[in-house]
Structure formats: structure tokens, C-alpha cells
């Protein structure tokens, strides 16, 4: 969707996803979905230490959360159980999109098509299969009886064209996986390396928003913002024509000392205006870190994503002790989104207050 069609439908969806307190309607579906995962973890850690495959677990969780938000609290669990194989296959295919896209960096699309590169064939196949599975998932979601607290039902009540609703939900389902899951992984990794912050979060879970915001500053899942200038603009000494593509590295700006003092350190309190420690930090330019972008085309799912991450990480910190067991240093690599250079392995054990 583009132009007027995009704007009209964006305004409808904004009403349910971006207005003040709009996330309230999704609280129960999201919390119930997260509770199921953590109950599984608690049962596993009763046997001793548990080292989950975080990428797989959180990827599937993100998709389940989206489905819960779309369908509502009373039906989403039944749908996920019924369509488990379909959802698992879909999650694997979407991951392949990001993996194959990286191999095509720097190649013009027409050149990829002309040469019929293997990376292009793999990418095209993963996109086609993902769209097929996503459409199948959404068709099943639309055709079942839905409670009133699901987004699909709310969009139907707006009298949107069924095909438009389908396209909106497909976009959400495809976008759900990598972004939220990797931000959660990076945050847990940083908390495992900064036990003082983790202990502070355990005692005062109200700082969870700052902990997540700080991890997104250091490890923005979408490291680049891209825009097309709508009209001629002056940038410093440069005059740029309308239609010029602009790319901004928020990974670089988020780690720049001129914008953030102690830029490479994980200091969630830098975002808390009421924390006296913030005075020690000379530089703080919040607009240099824009993990959800800005403006009309900013991330429409940011409130739902923050709801999921806030609930999940808070519950993990309250229920578990955990440490990073990677032997080699974890760095970053770009796979369409910013991902760890190796699988991050965290060992979880129950907090004594939970296990007793």
C-alpha cells in the first residue's frame, strides 16, 4: 500500500495501536501467551539448569503474541495449538528471508534477476513460501469466531475491505519475529553481563523501560533508517533534490560520545530524568537513538512490542537467575537486522524465592 490508500488504513490501525493507552486492549492476550512460555521454563529449571534456544523460543513467542493480539484472549491459545506445525514452518521461512537478503546487499534487483543468482533464487523462494503460509494463517484466523478484544474483530467493525484486513495482518505476522525477539535477546545478554543492573531491576521493575531503551541504543535491531526526501532540502552544506534516498546509521549515532557520554556502557539510568546519576553524564541527545524510527512511517507495532518485551523480561528477571555461557566474545553482524555474531547462550536457574 502507498499514498492515500496507505494513509487511510494507517489512520484506522493507529487508533488501536498508537493512541494513548491503546495497548491496554492487548494486555491479557500478551500476558497469557508469555505466562505459558515461562511456565515451561520454570518446569524445565526445576530439573536443574536450563539453556533454551533463545532465538527459536522468542521467535515463535513473538508470532504467538501477534496472533493473540489479533484474535483476542479466549481463542488464540486454541488456534496456536491447532496450527502449531503451520506456525513453526512459517517462522522458519521468515528467518530465511533475513538470512538470504544479507547475501544480496549491494546487488541491483534487475541484475540479480538477470543473472539468476542462487542467493536471489533462495530469497525469492523464501518470500513466496512465507507469503503463502502467512496468507494461509491469516485466512484461518479471519474465518474463526473471534472475541471482541482481538484486532481483527476491531478492524472488521471499521468496515475495512476484507482483503485490506488480510494484507494488514500478513504484514504484522511477517514483521513480528526478528525485531522483538532479537531486542529481547540483546537485553537479556546485557543484563547477564551487568548483574548490578539486573539486581536493580529485580528490586524495582519500574525501570524495565529504561533497560530496554538502553539495549536498543546499543543494539538497534534495525541499524539503519532509510527515507526518500519528499522535496528539496538543505542539509548543512548540501542541497539535496526531492526523491533523494537518505540512509542514517542509528547504530553509529547511538554509540557516538558527542550524543551519549560513556556511549559503550550499558547504563539504563541515562534515560531516567529522576535518577541523580544522570547528572554525571554530560551528553544525552535522545533523538540520536530512534529504534522505532520517527514520524508518519514510524513502527506501528512499537507499543505492542514494548508490552511484550516489558512483560517477558520483567517475568524472567523476577523468576530466574541467568548467566552468559558463551566462551568467545559476542559481537554483531547484519542479517537484514542486527543479530549476534554467534548464538547467545544463557543458562537459567530458578531464583531461590521461586524454587522454595
Coordinates of C-alpha atoms in Angstrom, one line a residue:
X1 CA 0.0 0.0 0.0
X2 CA 1.2 3.5 -0.8
X3 CA -0.1 7.1 -1.0
X4 CA -3.7 7.8 0.0
X5 CA -4.6 4.1 0.5
X6 CA -1.7 3.6 2.9
X7 CA -2.6 6.8 4.8
X8 CA -6.3 6.0 5.1
X9 CA -5.6 2.5 6.5
X10 CA -2.8 3.6 8.7
X11 CA -5.1 6.1 10.4
X12 CA -7.6 3.3 11.2
X13 CA -4.9 1.0 12.6
X14 CA -3.3 3.9 14.6
X15 CA -6.4 4.2 16.6
X16 CA -5.9 0.8 18.1
X17 CA -2.2 0.6 18.2
X18 CA -0.7 4.0 18.8
X19 CA -3.3 6.1 20.7
X20 CA -2.7 6.7 24.4
X21 CA -3.4 3.5 26.4
X22 CA -4.2 1.7 23.2
X23 CA -2.1 -1.2 24.4
X24 CA -4.5 -1.9 27.2
X25 CA -6.7 -4.0 25.0
X26 CA -3.9 -6.4 24.3
X27 CA -2.6 -6.9 27.9
X28 CA -4.5 -10.1 28.7
X29 CA -3.7 -11.9 25.4
X30 CA 0.0 -10.9 25.6
X31 CA 0.4 -11.8 29.3
X32 CA -1.3 -15.2 28.9
X33 CA 0.9 -16.1 26.0
X34 CA 4.1 -15.1 27.9
X35 CA 2.9 -17.0 31.0
X36 CA 2.7 -20.2 29.0
X37 CA 6.3 -19.9 27.9
X38 CA 7.6 -19.1 31.3
X39 CA 5.7 -21.9 33.0
X40 CA 7.5 -24.2 30.6
X41 CA 10.8 -22.7 31.6
X42 CA 10.0 -23.0 35.3
X43 CA 9.2 -26.7 34.9
X44 CA 12.5 -27.2 32.9
X45 CA 14.6 -25.4 35.5
X46 CA 13.2 -27.4 38.4
X47 CA 15.4 -30.2 37.0
X48 CA 18.5 -28.0 37.2
X49 CA 20.0 -25.5 34.7
X50 CA 18.1 -24.8 31.5
X51 CA 19.8 -23.4 28.3
X52 CA 17.0 -22.7 25.9
X53 CA 17.4 -21.8 22.2
X54 CA 16.5 -18.2 22.7
X55 CA 16.2 -17.3 19.0
X56 CA 13.8 -20.2 18.3
X57 CA 11.8 -19.7 21.6
X58 CA 11.4 -15.9 21.3
X59 CA 10.8 -16.0 17.5
X60 CA 7.8 -18.3 18.0
X61 CA 6.7 -16.3 21.0
X62 CA 6.6 -13.1 19.0
X63 CA 4.4 -14.8 16.4
X64 CA 2.1 -16.2 19.1
X65 CA 1.8 -12.8 20.7
X66 CA 0.8 -11.2 17.4
X67 CA -1.8 -14.0 16.9
X68 CA -3.1 -13.4 20.5
X69 CA -3.4 -9.7 19.8
X70 CA -5.2 -10.3 16.5
X71 CA -7.6 -13.0 17.8
X72 CA -8.2 -12.0 21.4
X73 CA -7.6 -13.7 24.7
X74 CA -10.1 -16.5 24.7
X75 CA -9.4 -18.1 21.3
X76 CA -5.7 -17.5 20.5
X77 CA -4.4 -20.5 22.6
X78 CA -6.7 -22.9 20.7
X79 CA -5.6 -21.5 17.4
X80 CA -1.9 -21.8 18.2
X81 CA -2.3 -25.4 19.4
X82 CA -4.3 -26.3 16.3
X83 CA -1.9 -24.7 13.8
X84 CA 1.4 -25.4 15.6
X85 CA 3.0 -27.1 12.6
X86 CA 1.9 -24.3 10.2
X87 CA 3.2 -21.6 12.6
X88 CA 6.6 -23.4 13.1
X89 CA 7.1 -23.8 9.3
X90 CA 6.2 -20.1 8.8
X91 CA 8.7 -19.0 11.5
X92 CA 11.5 -20.9 9.8
X93 CA 10.7 -19.5 6.4
X94 CA 10.6 -15.9 7.6
X95 CA 14.1 -16.4 9.2
X96 CA 15.3 -17.5 5.8
X97 CA 14.2 -14.2 4.2
X98 CA 16.5 -12.2 6.5
X99 CA 19.4 -14.7 6.0
X100 CA 19.1 -14.6 2.2
X101 CA 18.6 -10.9 2.0
X102 CA 22.0 -10.2 3.5
X103 CA 23.7 -12.1 0.7
X104 CA 22.1 -9.7 -1.8
X105 CA 23.4 -6.5 -0.3
X106 CA 24.8 -4.2 -3.0
X107 CA 23.3 -6.1 -5.9
X108 CA 20.7 -4.3 -8.0
X109 CA 17.4 -6.2 -8.3
X110 CA 17.4 -6.3 -12.1
X111 CA 21.0 -7.7 -12.1
X112 CA 20.0 -10.4 -9.6
X113 CA 17.1 -11.4 -11.8
X114 CA 19.2 -11.3 -15.0
X115 CA 22.0 -13.5 -13.6
X116 CA 19.5 -15.6 -11.7
X117 CA 21.9 -15.8 -8.7
X118 CA 21.5 -18.7 -6.2
X119 CA 21.1 -16.2 -3.4
X120 CA 18.3 -14.5 -5.4
X121 CA 16.5 -17.8 -6.1
X122 CA 16.8 -18.7 -2.4
X123 CA 15.4 -15.3 -1.4
X124 CA 12.6 -15.4 -3.9
X125 CA 11.6 -18.9 -2.7
X126 CA 11.6 -17.9 1.0
X127 CA 9.5 -14.8 0.3
X128 CA 7.0 -16.8 -1.8
X129 CA 6.7 -19.6 0.8
X130 CA 6.4 -17.1 3.7
X131 CA 3.7 -15.1 1.9
X132 CA 1.8 -18.4 1.1
X133 CA 2.0 -19.6 4.7
X134 CA 1.2 -16.1 6.1
X135 CA -1.9 -15.9 4.0
X136 CA -3.0 -19.4 5.0
X137 CA -2.6 -18.4 8.7
X138 CA -4.5 -15.2 8.3
X139 CA -7.3 -16.9 6.3
X140 CA -7.8 -19.4 9.2
X141 CA -7.7 -16.5 11.7
X142 CA -10.3 -14.5 9.8
X143 CA -12.6 -17.4 9.4
X144 CA -12.9 -18.4 13.0
X145 CA -15.3 -16.9 15.5
X146 CA -13.4 -14.1 17.3
X147 CA -13.9 -12.4 20.7
X148 CA -14.3 -8.6 20.8
X149 CA -10.8 -7.9 22.2
X150 CA -8.9 -9.0 19.1
X151 CA -7.6 -6.6 16.5
X152 CA -9.2 -8.5 13.6
X153 CA -12.6 -8.0 15.0
X154 CA -12.0 -4.3 15.6
X155 CA -10.9 -3.9 12.0
X156 CA -14.0 -5.8 10.8
X157 CA -16.1 -3.4 12.8
X158 CA -14.4 -0.5 11.0
X159 CA -15.9 -1.9 7.8
X160 CA -12.5 -2.3 6.2
X161 CA -12.3 -4.3 3.0
X162 CA -11.6 -8.0 4.0
X163 CA -8.6 -8.0 1.5
X164 CA -7.1 -4.9 3.2
X165 CA -7.5 -6.6 6.6
X166 CA -5.8 -9.6 5.3
X167 CA -2.8 -7.6 4.0
X168 CA -2.5 -5.7 7.3
X169 CA -2.4 -8.8 9.3
X170 CA 0.0 -10.6 7.0
X171 CA 2.4 -7.6 7.4
X172 CA 2.1 -7.9 11.2
X173 CA 2.7 -11.6 11.2
X174 CA 5.8 -11.4 9.0
X175 CA 7.3 -8.4 10.9
X176 CA 6.7 -9.9 14.3
X177 CA 9.6 -12.4 14.5
X178 CA 13.1 -10.9 14.3
X179 CA 12.6 -7.5 15.6
X180 CA 11.1 -8.1 19.1
X181 CA 12.9 -11.5 19.6
X182 CA 16.4 -10.1 19.0
X183 CA 15.8 -7.0 21.1
X184 CA 14.8 -9.3 23.9
X185 CA 17.9 -11.4 23.4
X186 CA 20.2 -8.4 23.4
X187 CA 18.6 -7.1 26.6
X188 CA 19.0 -10.4 28.4
X189 CA 22.6 -10.6 27.2
X190 CA 23.3 -7.1 28.6
X191 CA 21.6 -7.9 31.9
X192 CA 23.6 -11.1 32.2
X193 CA 26.8 -9.0 31.8
X194 CA 25.6 -6.3 34.2
X195 CA 24.4 -8.0 37.3
X196 CA 24.1 -4.8 39.2
X197 CA 21.5 -3.5 36.7
X198 CA 19.7 -6.9 36.9
X199 CA 19.5 -6.7 40.6
X200 CA 18.3 -3.1 40.5
X201 CA 15.6 -4.3 38.0
X202 CA 14.6 -7.2 40.3
X203 CA 14.1 -4.7 43.2
X204 CA 12.5 -2.0 41.1
X205 CA 10.8 -3.3 38.0
X206 CA 9.6 0.1 37.0
X207 CA 13.0 0.7 35.3
X208 CA 12.4 -2.0 32.8
X209 CA 11.5 0.5 30.1
X210 CA 14.9 2.2 30.5
X211 CA 16.7 -1.1 30.4
X212 CA 15.1 -2.0 27.1
X213 CA 15.6 1.5 25.7
X214 CA 19.3 1.3 26.6
X215 CA 19.7 -2.0 24.9
X216 CA 18.0 -0.7 21.8
X217 CA 20.5 2.2 21.8
X218 CA 23.5 -0.2 21.8
X219 CA 21.9 -2.8 19.6
X220 CA 19.2 -1.3 17.4
X221 CA 17.6 -4.3 15.6
X222 CA 17.1 -2.0 12.5
X223 CA 20.5 -0.4 12.4
X224 CA 19.7 1.9 9.5
X225 CA 16.8 4.3 8.9
X226 CA 16.0 4.9 5.2
X227 CA 13.8 7.6 3.8
X228 CA 13.1 9.2 0.4
X229 CA 13.1 13.0 0.5
X230 CA 9.6 14.2 -0.5
X231 CA 11.0 17.6 -1.6
X232 CA 14.2 19.6 -2.0
X233 CA 16.0 20.1 1.4
X234 CA 19.2 21.8 2.7
X235 CA 21.3 19.5 4.9
X236 CA 24.3 21.5 6.3
X237 CA 26.3 22.5 3.2
X238 CA 24.4 20.2 0.9
X239 CA 21.4 20.9 -1.2
X240 CA 19.5 17.6 -1.9
X241 CA 16.8 17.2 -4.5
X242 CA 13.4 15.7 -3.8
X243 CA 13.4 11.9 -4.3
X244 CA 17.0 11.5 -2.9
X245 CA 17.3 8.4 -0.8
X246 CA 18.6 9.1 2.7
X247 CA 20.3 6.4 4.9
X248 CA 21.0 7.1 8.6
X249 CA 23.0 4.7 10.8
X250 CA 21.4 4.8 14.2
X251 CA 23.8 2.1 15.4
X252 CA 26.6 4.7 14.8
X253 CA 24.8 7.7 16.3
X254 CA 23.7 5.6 19.4
X255 CA 27.4 4.9 20.2
X256 CA 28.8 8.3 19.5
X257 CA 30.2 10.1 22.5
X258 CA 29.1 13.5 21.3
X259 CA 25.5 12.3 21.7
X260 CA 25.9 9.9 24.7
X261 CA 28.5 10.1 27.4
X262 CA 30.0 6.7 28.2
X263 CA 28.4 5.6 25.0
X264 CA 29.6 2.0 25.0
X265 CA 28.4 1.3 28.6
X266 CA 25.1 -0.2 29.5
X267 CA 23.5 2.5 31.7
X268 CA 19.7 2.4 31.7
X269 CA 19.6 5.2 34.2
X270 CA 20.7 7.6 31.5
X271 CA 17.0 7.6 30.3
X272 CA 15.6 8.3 33.8
X273 CA 15.2 12.0 34.4
X274 CA 14.6 11.5 38.1
X275 CA 17.9 9.5 38.6
X276 CA 20.6 11.6 40.1
X277 CA 23.3 9.5 38.5
X278 CA 22.2 11.0 35.2
X279 CA 23.9 14.3 36.1
X280 CA 27.3 12.5 35.7
X281 CA 26.6 12.1 32.0
X282 CA 27.4 15.3 30.2
X283 CA 25.9 14.3 26.8
X284 CA 22.5 12.9 26.2
X285 CA 20.8 13.5 22.9
X286 CA 17.8 11.2 22.9
X287 CA 16.9 11.8 19.3
X288 CA 20.3 10.1 18.3
X289 CA 18.6 6.8 19.2
X290 CA 15.5 6.1 17.2
X291 CA 14.9 2.3 17.3
X292 CA 11.3 2.7 16.2
X293 CA 12.0 5.5 13.7
X294 CA 10.0 8.7 13.8
X295 CA 7.2 10.4 12.0
X296 CA 4.2 9.1 10.0
X297 CA 6.1 5.9 9.0
X298 CA 7.4 5.0 12.4
X299 CA 6.9 1.5 13.7
X300 CA 3.2 1.0 14.1
X301 CA 3.7 -2.0 16.4
X302 CA 6.0 -0.3 18.9
X303 CA 3.5 -0.3 21.8
X304 CA 2.7 -3.9 21.3
X305 CA 6.4 -4.8 21.0
X306 CA 7.2 -2.8 24.2
X307 CA 4.3 -4.5 26.0
X308 CA 5.6 -7.9 25.1
X309 CA 9.3 -7.2 25.9
X310 CA 8.4 -5.4 29.2
X311 CA 6.2 -8.3 30.4
X312 CA 8.6 -11.0 29.3
X313 CA 11.9 -9.5 30.6
X314 CA 10.3 -8.5 33.9
X315 CA 9.0 -12.0 34.5
X316 CA 12.3 -13.6 33.5
X317 CA 14.2 -11.3 36.0
X318 CA 11.7 -12.0 38.7
X319 CA 11.8 -15.8 38.3
X320 CA 15.3 -16.7 37.2
X321 CA 19.0 -16.1 37.7
X322 CA 20.9 -16.3 34.5
X323 CA 24.4 -16.0 33.1
X324 CA 26.0 -15.9 29.6
X325 CA 28.0 -19.1 29.0
X326 CA 29.5 -18.2 25.6
X327 CA 33.2 -18.8 25.6
X328 CA 34.0 -16.3 22.9
X329 CA 33.1 -12.6 22.8
X330 CA 29.7 -11.9 21.2
X331 CA 29.8 -9.2 18.5
X332 CA 27.3 -8.1 15.9
X333 CA 26.6 -8.9 12.3
X334 CA 23.9 -7.6 9.9
X335 CA 21.4 -10.1 8.6
X336 CA 18.8 -7.5 7.4
X337 CA 18.5 -6.8 11.1
X338 CA 21.3 -6.6 13.7
X339 CA 21.9 -10.0 15.1
X340 CA 24.6 -11.6 17.4
X341 CA 27.7 -12.9 15.7
X342 CA 27.0 -16.3 17.3
X343 CA 24.1 -17.8 19.2
X344 CA 23.8 -16.2 22.6
X345 CA 23.6 -19.0 25.2
X346 CA 22.2 -18.1 28.6
X347 CA 22.0 -20.6 31.4
X348 CA 18.8 -20.2 33.6
X349 CA 18.2 -21.4 37.1
X350 CA 15.2 -20.6 39.4
X351 CA 15.6 -17.8 41.9
X352 CA 15.5 -19.3 45.4
X353 CA 12.3 -17.4 46.2
X354 CA 10.7 -19.2 43.3
X355 CA 12.0 -22.7 43.8
X356 CA 11.2 -22.8 47.5

